[in-house]
Coordinates of C-alpha atoms in Angstrom, one line a residue:
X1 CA -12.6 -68.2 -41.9
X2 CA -15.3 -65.4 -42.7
X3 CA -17.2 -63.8 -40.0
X4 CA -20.9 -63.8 -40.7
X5 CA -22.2 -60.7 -42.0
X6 CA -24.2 -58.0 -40.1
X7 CA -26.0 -55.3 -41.1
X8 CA -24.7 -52.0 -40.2
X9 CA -26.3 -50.2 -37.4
X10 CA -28.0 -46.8 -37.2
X11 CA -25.8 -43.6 -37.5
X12 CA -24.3 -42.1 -34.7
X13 CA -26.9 -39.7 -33.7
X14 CA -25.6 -35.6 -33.5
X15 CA -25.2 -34.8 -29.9
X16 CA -25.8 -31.5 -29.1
X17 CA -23.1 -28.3 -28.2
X18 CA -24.8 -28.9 -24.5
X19 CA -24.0 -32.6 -24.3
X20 CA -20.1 -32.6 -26.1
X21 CA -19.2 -29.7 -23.4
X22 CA -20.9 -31.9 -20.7
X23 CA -18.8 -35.2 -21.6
X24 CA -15.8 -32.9 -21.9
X25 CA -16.5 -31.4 -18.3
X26 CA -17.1 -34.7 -16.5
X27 CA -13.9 -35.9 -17.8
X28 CA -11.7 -32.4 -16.7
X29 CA -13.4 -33.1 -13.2
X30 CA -12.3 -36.8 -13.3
X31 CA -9.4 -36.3 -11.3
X32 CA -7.7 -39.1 -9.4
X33 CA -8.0 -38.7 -5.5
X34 CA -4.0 -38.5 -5.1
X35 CA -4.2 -35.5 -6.8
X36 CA -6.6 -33.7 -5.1
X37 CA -5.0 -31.3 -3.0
X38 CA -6.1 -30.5 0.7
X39 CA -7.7 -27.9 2.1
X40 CA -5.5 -28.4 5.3
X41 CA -2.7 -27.1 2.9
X42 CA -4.3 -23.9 2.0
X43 CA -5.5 -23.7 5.8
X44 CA -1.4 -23.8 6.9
X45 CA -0.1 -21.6 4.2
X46 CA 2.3 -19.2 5.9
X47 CA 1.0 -15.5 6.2
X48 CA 3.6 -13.8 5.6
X49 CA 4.8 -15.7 2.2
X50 CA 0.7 -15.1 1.3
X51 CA 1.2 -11.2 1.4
X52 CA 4.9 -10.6 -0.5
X53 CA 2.9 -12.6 -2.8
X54 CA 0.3 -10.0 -3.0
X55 CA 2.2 -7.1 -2.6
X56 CA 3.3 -8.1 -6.1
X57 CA 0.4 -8.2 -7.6
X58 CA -0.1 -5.5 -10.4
X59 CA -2.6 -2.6 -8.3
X60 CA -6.0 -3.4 -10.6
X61 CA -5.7 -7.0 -9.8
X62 CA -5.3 -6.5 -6.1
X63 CA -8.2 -4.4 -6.0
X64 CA -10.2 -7.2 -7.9
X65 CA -8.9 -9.9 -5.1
X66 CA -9.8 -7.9 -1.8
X67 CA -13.4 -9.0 -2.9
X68 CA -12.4 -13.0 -2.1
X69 CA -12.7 -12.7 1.9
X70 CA -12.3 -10.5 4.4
X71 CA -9.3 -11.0 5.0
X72 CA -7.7 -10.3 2.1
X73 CA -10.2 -7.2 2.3
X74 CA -8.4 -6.2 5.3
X75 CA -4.6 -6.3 4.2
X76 CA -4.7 -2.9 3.4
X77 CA -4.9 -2.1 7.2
X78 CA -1.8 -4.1 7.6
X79 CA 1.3 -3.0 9.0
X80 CA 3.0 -5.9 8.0
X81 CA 1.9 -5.4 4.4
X82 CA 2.1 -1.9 4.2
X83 CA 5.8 -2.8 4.7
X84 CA 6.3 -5.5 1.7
X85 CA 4.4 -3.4 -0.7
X86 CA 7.2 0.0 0.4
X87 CA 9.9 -2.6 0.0
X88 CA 8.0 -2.9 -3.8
X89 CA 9.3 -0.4 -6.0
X90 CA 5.7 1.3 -7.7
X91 CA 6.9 2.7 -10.9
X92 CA 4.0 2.8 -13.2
X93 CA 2.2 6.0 -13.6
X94 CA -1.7 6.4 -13.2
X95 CA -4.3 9.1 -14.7
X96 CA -6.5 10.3 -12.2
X97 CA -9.5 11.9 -14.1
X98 CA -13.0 13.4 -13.9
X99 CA -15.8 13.7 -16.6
X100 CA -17.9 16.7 -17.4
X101 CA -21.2 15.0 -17.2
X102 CA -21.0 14.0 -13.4
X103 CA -18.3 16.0 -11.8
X104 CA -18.8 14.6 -8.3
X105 CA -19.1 10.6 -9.0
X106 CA -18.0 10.5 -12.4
X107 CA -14.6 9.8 -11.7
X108 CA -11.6 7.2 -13.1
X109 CA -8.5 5.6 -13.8
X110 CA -6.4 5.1 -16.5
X111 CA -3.5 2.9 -16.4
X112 CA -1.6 3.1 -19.4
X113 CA 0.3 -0.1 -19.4
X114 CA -2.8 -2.2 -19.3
X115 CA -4.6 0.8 -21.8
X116 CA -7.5 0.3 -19.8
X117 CA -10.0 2.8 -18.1
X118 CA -11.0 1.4 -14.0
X119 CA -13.9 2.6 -12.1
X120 CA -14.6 3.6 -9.7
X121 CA -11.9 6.5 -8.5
X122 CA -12.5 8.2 -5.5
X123 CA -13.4 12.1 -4.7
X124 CA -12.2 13.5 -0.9
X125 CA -15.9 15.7 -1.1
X126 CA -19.1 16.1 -2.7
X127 CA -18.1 19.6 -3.7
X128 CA -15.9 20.7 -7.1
X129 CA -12.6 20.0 -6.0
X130 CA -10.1 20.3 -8.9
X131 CA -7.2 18.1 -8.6
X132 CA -4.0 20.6 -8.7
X133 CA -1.1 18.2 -7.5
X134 CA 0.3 15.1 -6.9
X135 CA 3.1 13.2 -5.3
X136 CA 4.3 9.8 -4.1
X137 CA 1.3 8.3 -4.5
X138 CA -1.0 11.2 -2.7
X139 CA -3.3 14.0 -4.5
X140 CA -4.1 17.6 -3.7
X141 CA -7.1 18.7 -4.3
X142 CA -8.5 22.5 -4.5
X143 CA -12.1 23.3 -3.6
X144 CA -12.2 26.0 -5.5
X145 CA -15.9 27.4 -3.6
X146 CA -14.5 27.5 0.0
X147 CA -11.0 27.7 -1.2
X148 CA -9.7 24.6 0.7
X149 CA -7.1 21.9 0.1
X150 CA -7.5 18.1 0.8
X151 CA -5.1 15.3 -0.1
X152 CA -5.8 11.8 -0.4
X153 CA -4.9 8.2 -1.8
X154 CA -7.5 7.7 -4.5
X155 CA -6.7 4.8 -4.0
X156 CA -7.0 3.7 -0.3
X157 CA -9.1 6.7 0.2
X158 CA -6.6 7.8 2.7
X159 CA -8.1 11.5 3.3
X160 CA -6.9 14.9 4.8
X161 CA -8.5 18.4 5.4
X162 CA -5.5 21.0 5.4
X163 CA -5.8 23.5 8.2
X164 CA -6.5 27.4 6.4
X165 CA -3.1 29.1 5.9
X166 CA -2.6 32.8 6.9
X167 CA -3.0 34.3 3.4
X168 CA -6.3 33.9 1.2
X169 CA -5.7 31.4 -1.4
X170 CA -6.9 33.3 -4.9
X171 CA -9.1 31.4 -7.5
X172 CA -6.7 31.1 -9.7
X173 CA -3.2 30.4 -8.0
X174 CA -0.7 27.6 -9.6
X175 CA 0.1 24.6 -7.4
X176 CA 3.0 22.3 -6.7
X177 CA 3.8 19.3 -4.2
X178 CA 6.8 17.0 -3.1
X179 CA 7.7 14.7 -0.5
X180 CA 10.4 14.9 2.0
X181 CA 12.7 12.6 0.5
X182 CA 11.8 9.5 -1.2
X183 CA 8.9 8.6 0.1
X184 CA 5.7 9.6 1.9
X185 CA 7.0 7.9 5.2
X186 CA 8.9 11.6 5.6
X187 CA 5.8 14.0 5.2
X188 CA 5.0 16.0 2.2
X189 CA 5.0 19.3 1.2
X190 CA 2.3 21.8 -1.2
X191 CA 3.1 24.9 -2.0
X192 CA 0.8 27.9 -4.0
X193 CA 1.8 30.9 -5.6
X194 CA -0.4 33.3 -6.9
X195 CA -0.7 37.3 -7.8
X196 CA 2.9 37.9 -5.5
X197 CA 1.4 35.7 -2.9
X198 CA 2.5 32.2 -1.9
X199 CA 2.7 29.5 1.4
X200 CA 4.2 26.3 1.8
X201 CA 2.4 23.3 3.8
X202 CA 4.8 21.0 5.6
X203 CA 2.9 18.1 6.7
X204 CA 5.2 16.9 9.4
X205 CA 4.1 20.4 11.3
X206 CA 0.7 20.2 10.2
X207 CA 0.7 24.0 9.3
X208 CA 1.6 26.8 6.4
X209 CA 4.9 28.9 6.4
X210 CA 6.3 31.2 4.1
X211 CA 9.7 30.3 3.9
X212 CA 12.5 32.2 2.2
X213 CA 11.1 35.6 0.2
X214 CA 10.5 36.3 -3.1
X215 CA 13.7 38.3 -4.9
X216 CA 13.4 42.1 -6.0
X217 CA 14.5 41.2 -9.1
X218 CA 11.4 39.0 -9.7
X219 CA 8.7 40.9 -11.4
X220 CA 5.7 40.8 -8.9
X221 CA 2.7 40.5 -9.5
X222 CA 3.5 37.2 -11.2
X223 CA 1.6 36.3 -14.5
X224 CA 1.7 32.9 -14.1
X225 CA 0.5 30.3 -16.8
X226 CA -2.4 28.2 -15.0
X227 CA -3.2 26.0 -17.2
X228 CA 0.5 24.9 -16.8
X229 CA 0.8 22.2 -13.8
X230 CA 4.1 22.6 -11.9
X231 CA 6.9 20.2 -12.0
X232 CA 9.6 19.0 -9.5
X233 CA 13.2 17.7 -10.6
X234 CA 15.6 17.8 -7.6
X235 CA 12.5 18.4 -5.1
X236 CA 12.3 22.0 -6.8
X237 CA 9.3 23.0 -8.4
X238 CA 9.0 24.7 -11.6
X239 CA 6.4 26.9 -12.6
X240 CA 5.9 28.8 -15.8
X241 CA 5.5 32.3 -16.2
X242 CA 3.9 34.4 -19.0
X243 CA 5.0 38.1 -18.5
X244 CA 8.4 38.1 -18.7
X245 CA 8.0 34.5 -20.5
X246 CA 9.8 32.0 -18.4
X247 CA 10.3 29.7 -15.5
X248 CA 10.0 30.5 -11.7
X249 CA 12.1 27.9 -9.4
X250 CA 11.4 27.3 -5.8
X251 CA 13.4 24.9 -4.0
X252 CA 11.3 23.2 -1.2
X253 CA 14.3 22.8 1.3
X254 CA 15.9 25.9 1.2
X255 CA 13.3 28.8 0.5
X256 CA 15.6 30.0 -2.3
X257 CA 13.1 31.4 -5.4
X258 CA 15.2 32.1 -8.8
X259 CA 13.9 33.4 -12.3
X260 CA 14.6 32.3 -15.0
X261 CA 13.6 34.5 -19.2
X262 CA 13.2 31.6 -21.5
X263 CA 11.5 33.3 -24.5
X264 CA 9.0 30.5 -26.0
X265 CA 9.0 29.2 -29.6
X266 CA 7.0 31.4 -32.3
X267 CA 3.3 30.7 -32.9
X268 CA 2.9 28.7 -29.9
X269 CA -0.6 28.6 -28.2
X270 CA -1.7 26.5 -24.9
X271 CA 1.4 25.4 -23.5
X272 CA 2.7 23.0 -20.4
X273 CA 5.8 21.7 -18.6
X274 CA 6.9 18.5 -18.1
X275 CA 9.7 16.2 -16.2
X276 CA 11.8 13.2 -17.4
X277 CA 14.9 11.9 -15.5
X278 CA 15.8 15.6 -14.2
X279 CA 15.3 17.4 -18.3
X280 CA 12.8 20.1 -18.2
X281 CA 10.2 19.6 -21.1
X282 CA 8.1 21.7 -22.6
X283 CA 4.2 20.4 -24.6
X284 CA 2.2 22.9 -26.9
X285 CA 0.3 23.7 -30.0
X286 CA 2.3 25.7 -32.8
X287 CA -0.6 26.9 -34.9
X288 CA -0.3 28.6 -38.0
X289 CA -2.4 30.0 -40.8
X290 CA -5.4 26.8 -40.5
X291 CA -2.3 24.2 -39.5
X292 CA -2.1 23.3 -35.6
X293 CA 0.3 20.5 -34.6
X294 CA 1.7 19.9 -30.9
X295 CA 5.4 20.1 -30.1
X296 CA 8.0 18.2 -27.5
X297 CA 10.8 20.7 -26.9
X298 CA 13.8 20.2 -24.4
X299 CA 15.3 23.1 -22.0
X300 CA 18.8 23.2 -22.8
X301 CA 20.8 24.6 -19.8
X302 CA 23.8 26.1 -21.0
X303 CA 21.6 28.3 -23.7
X304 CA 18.0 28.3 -21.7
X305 CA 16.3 27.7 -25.0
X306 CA 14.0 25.3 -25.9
X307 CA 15.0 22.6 -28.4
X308 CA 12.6 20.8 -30.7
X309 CA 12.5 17.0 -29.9
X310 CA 9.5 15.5 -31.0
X311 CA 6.2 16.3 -32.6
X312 CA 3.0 14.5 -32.7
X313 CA 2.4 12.5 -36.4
X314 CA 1.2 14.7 -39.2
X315 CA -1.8 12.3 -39.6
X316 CA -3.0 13.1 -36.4
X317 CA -2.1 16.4 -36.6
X318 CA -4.7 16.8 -39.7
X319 CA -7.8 16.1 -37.6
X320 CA -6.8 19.6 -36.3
X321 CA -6.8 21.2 -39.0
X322 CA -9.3 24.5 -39.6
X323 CA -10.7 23.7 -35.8
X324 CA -9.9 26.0 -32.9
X325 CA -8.2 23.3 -30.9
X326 CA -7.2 24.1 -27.0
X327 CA -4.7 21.5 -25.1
X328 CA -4.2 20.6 -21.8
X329 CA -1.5 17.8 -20.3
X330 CA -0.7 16.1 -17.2
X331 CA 2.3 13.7 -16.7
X332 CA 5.0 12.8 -14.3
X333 CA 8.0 10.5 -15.1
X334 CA 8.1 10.9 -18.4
X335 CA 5.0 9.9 -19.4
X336 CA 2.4 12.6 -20.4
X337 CA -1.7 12.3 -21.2
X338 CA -2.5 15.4 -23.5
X339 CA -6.2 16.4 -24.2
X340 CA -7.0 17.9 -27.5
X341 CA -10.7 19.4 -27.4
X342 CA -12.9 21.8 -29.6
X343 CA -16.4 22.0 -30.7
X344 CA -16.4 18.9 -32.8
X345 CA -14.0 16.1 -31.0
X346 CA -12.0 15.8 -27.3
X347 CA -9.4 13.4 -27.8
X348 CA -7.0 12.0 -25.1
X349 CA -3.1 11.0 -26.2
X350 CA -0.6 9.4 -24.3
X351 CA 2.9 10.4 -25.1
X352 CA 6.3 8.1 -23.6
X353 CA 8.8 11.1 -23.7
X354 CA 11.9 8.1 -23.6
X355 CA 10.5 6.0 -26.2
X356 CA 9.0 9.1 -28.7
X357 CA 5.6 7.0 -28.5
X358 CA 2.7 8.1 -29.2
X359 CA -0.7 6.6 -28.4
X360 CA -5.0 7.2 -28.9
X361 CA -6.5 6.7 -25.3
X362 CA -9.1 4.2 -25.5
X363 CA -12.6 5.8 -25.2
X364 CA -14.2 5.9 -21.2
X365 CA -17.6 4.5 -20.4
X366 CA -19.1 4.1 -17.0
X367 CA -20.0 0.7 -15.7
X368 CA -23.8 0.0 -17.1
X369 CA -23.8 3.3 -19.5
X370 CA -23.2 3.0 -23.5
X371 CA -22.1 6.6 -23.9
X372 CA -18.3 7.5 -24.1
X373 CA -17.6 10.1 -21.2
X374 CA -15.6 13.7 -22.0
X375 CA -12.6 14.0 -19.4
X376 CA -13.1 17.3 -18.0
X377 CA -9.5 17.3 -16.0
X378 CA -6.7 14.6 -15.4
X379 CA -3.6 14.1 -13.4
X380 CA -0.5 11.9 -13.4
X381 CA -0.1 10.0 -10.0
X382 CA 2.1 6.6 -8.7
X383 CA -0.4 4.3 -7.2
X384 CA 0.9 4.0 -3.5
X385 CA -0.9 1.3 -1.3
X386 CA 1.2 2.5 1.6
X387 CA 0.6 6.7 0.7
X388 CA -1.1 8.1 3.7
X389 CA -2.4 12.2 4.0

């Protein structure tokens, strides 16, 4: 039997992008009541589970949480979670970095395994104070005007004034730090050497020392490199001498200062050491003719010469070329941030000594601002939550 014919009705009308998102979000929020969970839940979630789950939180997204409540704003005063986050090992390594246009506020992070610039960092003073050294989490600072040093956590903005030592500290002096085992629960130390002259802060004491004495056989006054950041393997620090080319040791627990003539590869320009896993590197520019290219070489021990490794690409190495490039580099751990600037560019690299990778450094620009920032001066630091000066 045939059903009686009707005429079709009028076509479905075109709903809007506003009323399709509507319909969709009325039925997301049509939840049944069973599954609706309690506040009371939330209310009786045990503290202590609520910070080891924190604690392992990456450090940029912690930040970004301590704005939920106070509460969570007020972990960081927490002995209790000071102690879950030391129990967390805090591998990754950090760029702390300043830009020429605002030296005092224009400061940042840059964490490399996210590739991603955070603002904003934090200075100890409103004066120019260069950051010379870091460990465990913590950050010396030189003001070069009054000649002081401050360390902090950039990051909890954990801040110490060091007391004035007994010898004048000279403009340009080369500066080293390490902690008193293996973490910053047993003090630190920073040490500076410059023209024959050099102290040693122990902050368990709270005051400068010179301990040991430099040998006879050590050519004073010292022409160090100071564009060259030190380096500790073995809590010794390493810094690099021009005149007799070479390497100046001080270990930190025994006073004992040793020398070291390591002539340095031909046509090499600015220059810097590094540290991976105990091997002492060494990052420069070998420029020659209109060609400049940077190097990885590799102190070998039983010959104390350097040994090629690594070099950057030659595509990258052609943006160089004809330009009077200088270079600068930071790192800790392996990983190193070099800085390639001239007239015409300033370009930042990341280098993975383990992995031989390298990588361009996104470009950096404030919160609110459209113009890319020049880095005037980095350093490689572990973020600590639980560093204190």
């Amino acid at each position: 039997m045939l059903e009686p014919f009707e005429p079709p009705g009028p076509p479905p009308s075109k709903k809007s992008r506003k009323g399709r998102n509507q319909e969709k979000l009325h039925g997301i929020t049509a939840i049944p009541e069973a599954e609706v969970m309690e506040q009371n839940i939330w209310k009786e979630f045990p503290e202590d589970l609520l910070e080891a789950v924190i604690a392992r939180l990456p450090i940029a997204s912690f930040f970004r949480f301590r704005s939920v409540c106070r509460k969570w704003n007020s972990l960081l005063e927490s002995q209790s979670f000071s102690q879950r986050c030391a129990e967390i090992p805090q591998g990754n390594t950090w760029f702390y970095a300043f830009t020429h246009d605002n030296v005092n506020s224009g400061t940042m992070y840059y964490d490399p395994s996210m590739r991603k610039w955070h603002h904003p960092a934090y200075r100890p003073t409103k004066m120019i104070a260069l950051p010379v050294a870091s460990a465990g989490g913590l950050v010396c600072f030189l003001d070069i005007g009054h000649r002081k040093f401050y360390v902090c956590n950039p990051l909890t903005r954990s801040f110490k004034e060091l007391p004035t030592g007994s010898v004048k500290v000279w403009s340009r002096i080369a500066v080293g730090m390490t902690l008193n085992g293996n973490s910053t629960t047993g003090g630190y130390k920073v040490m500076w050497v410059g023209r024959g002259e050099y102290e040693v802060y122990d902050s368990v004491t709270n005051s400068w020392s010179r301990p040991g004495s430099m040998p006879s056989n050590i050519k004073v006054p010292l022409s160090l490199n100071f564009l060259s950041q030190a380096v500790s393997v073995d809590n010794t620090l390493c810094f690099m001498r021009s005149d007799p080319e070479g390497i100046v040791s001080y270990n930190m627990d025994t006073g004992v200062c040793k020398q070291f003539i390591i002539p340095a590869p031909l046509h090499l320009s600015d220059h810097s050491l590094a540290e991976c896993k105990g091997r002492i590197m060494l990052v420069g520019l070998l420029t020659k003719n209109a060609a400049t290219c940077v190097c990885i070489w590799e102190l070998q021990k039983m010959t104390l010469l350097w040994k090629e490794v690594d070099r950057m690409p030659n595509v990258w190495c052609l943006e160089f070329y004809g330009k009077h490039v200088r270079m600068t580099c930071s790192g800790n751990e392996g990983l190193l941030m070099l800085q390639m600037r001239s007239r015409q560019m300033n370009r930042l690299v990341t280098y993975n000594v383990m992995s031989r990778e390298w990588l361009k450094v996104p470009g950096c620009v404030v919160p609110r601002g459209r113009k890319q920032q020049r880095v005037a001066c980095c350093i490689a630091f572990n973020p600590c939550l639980t560093a204190t000066a």
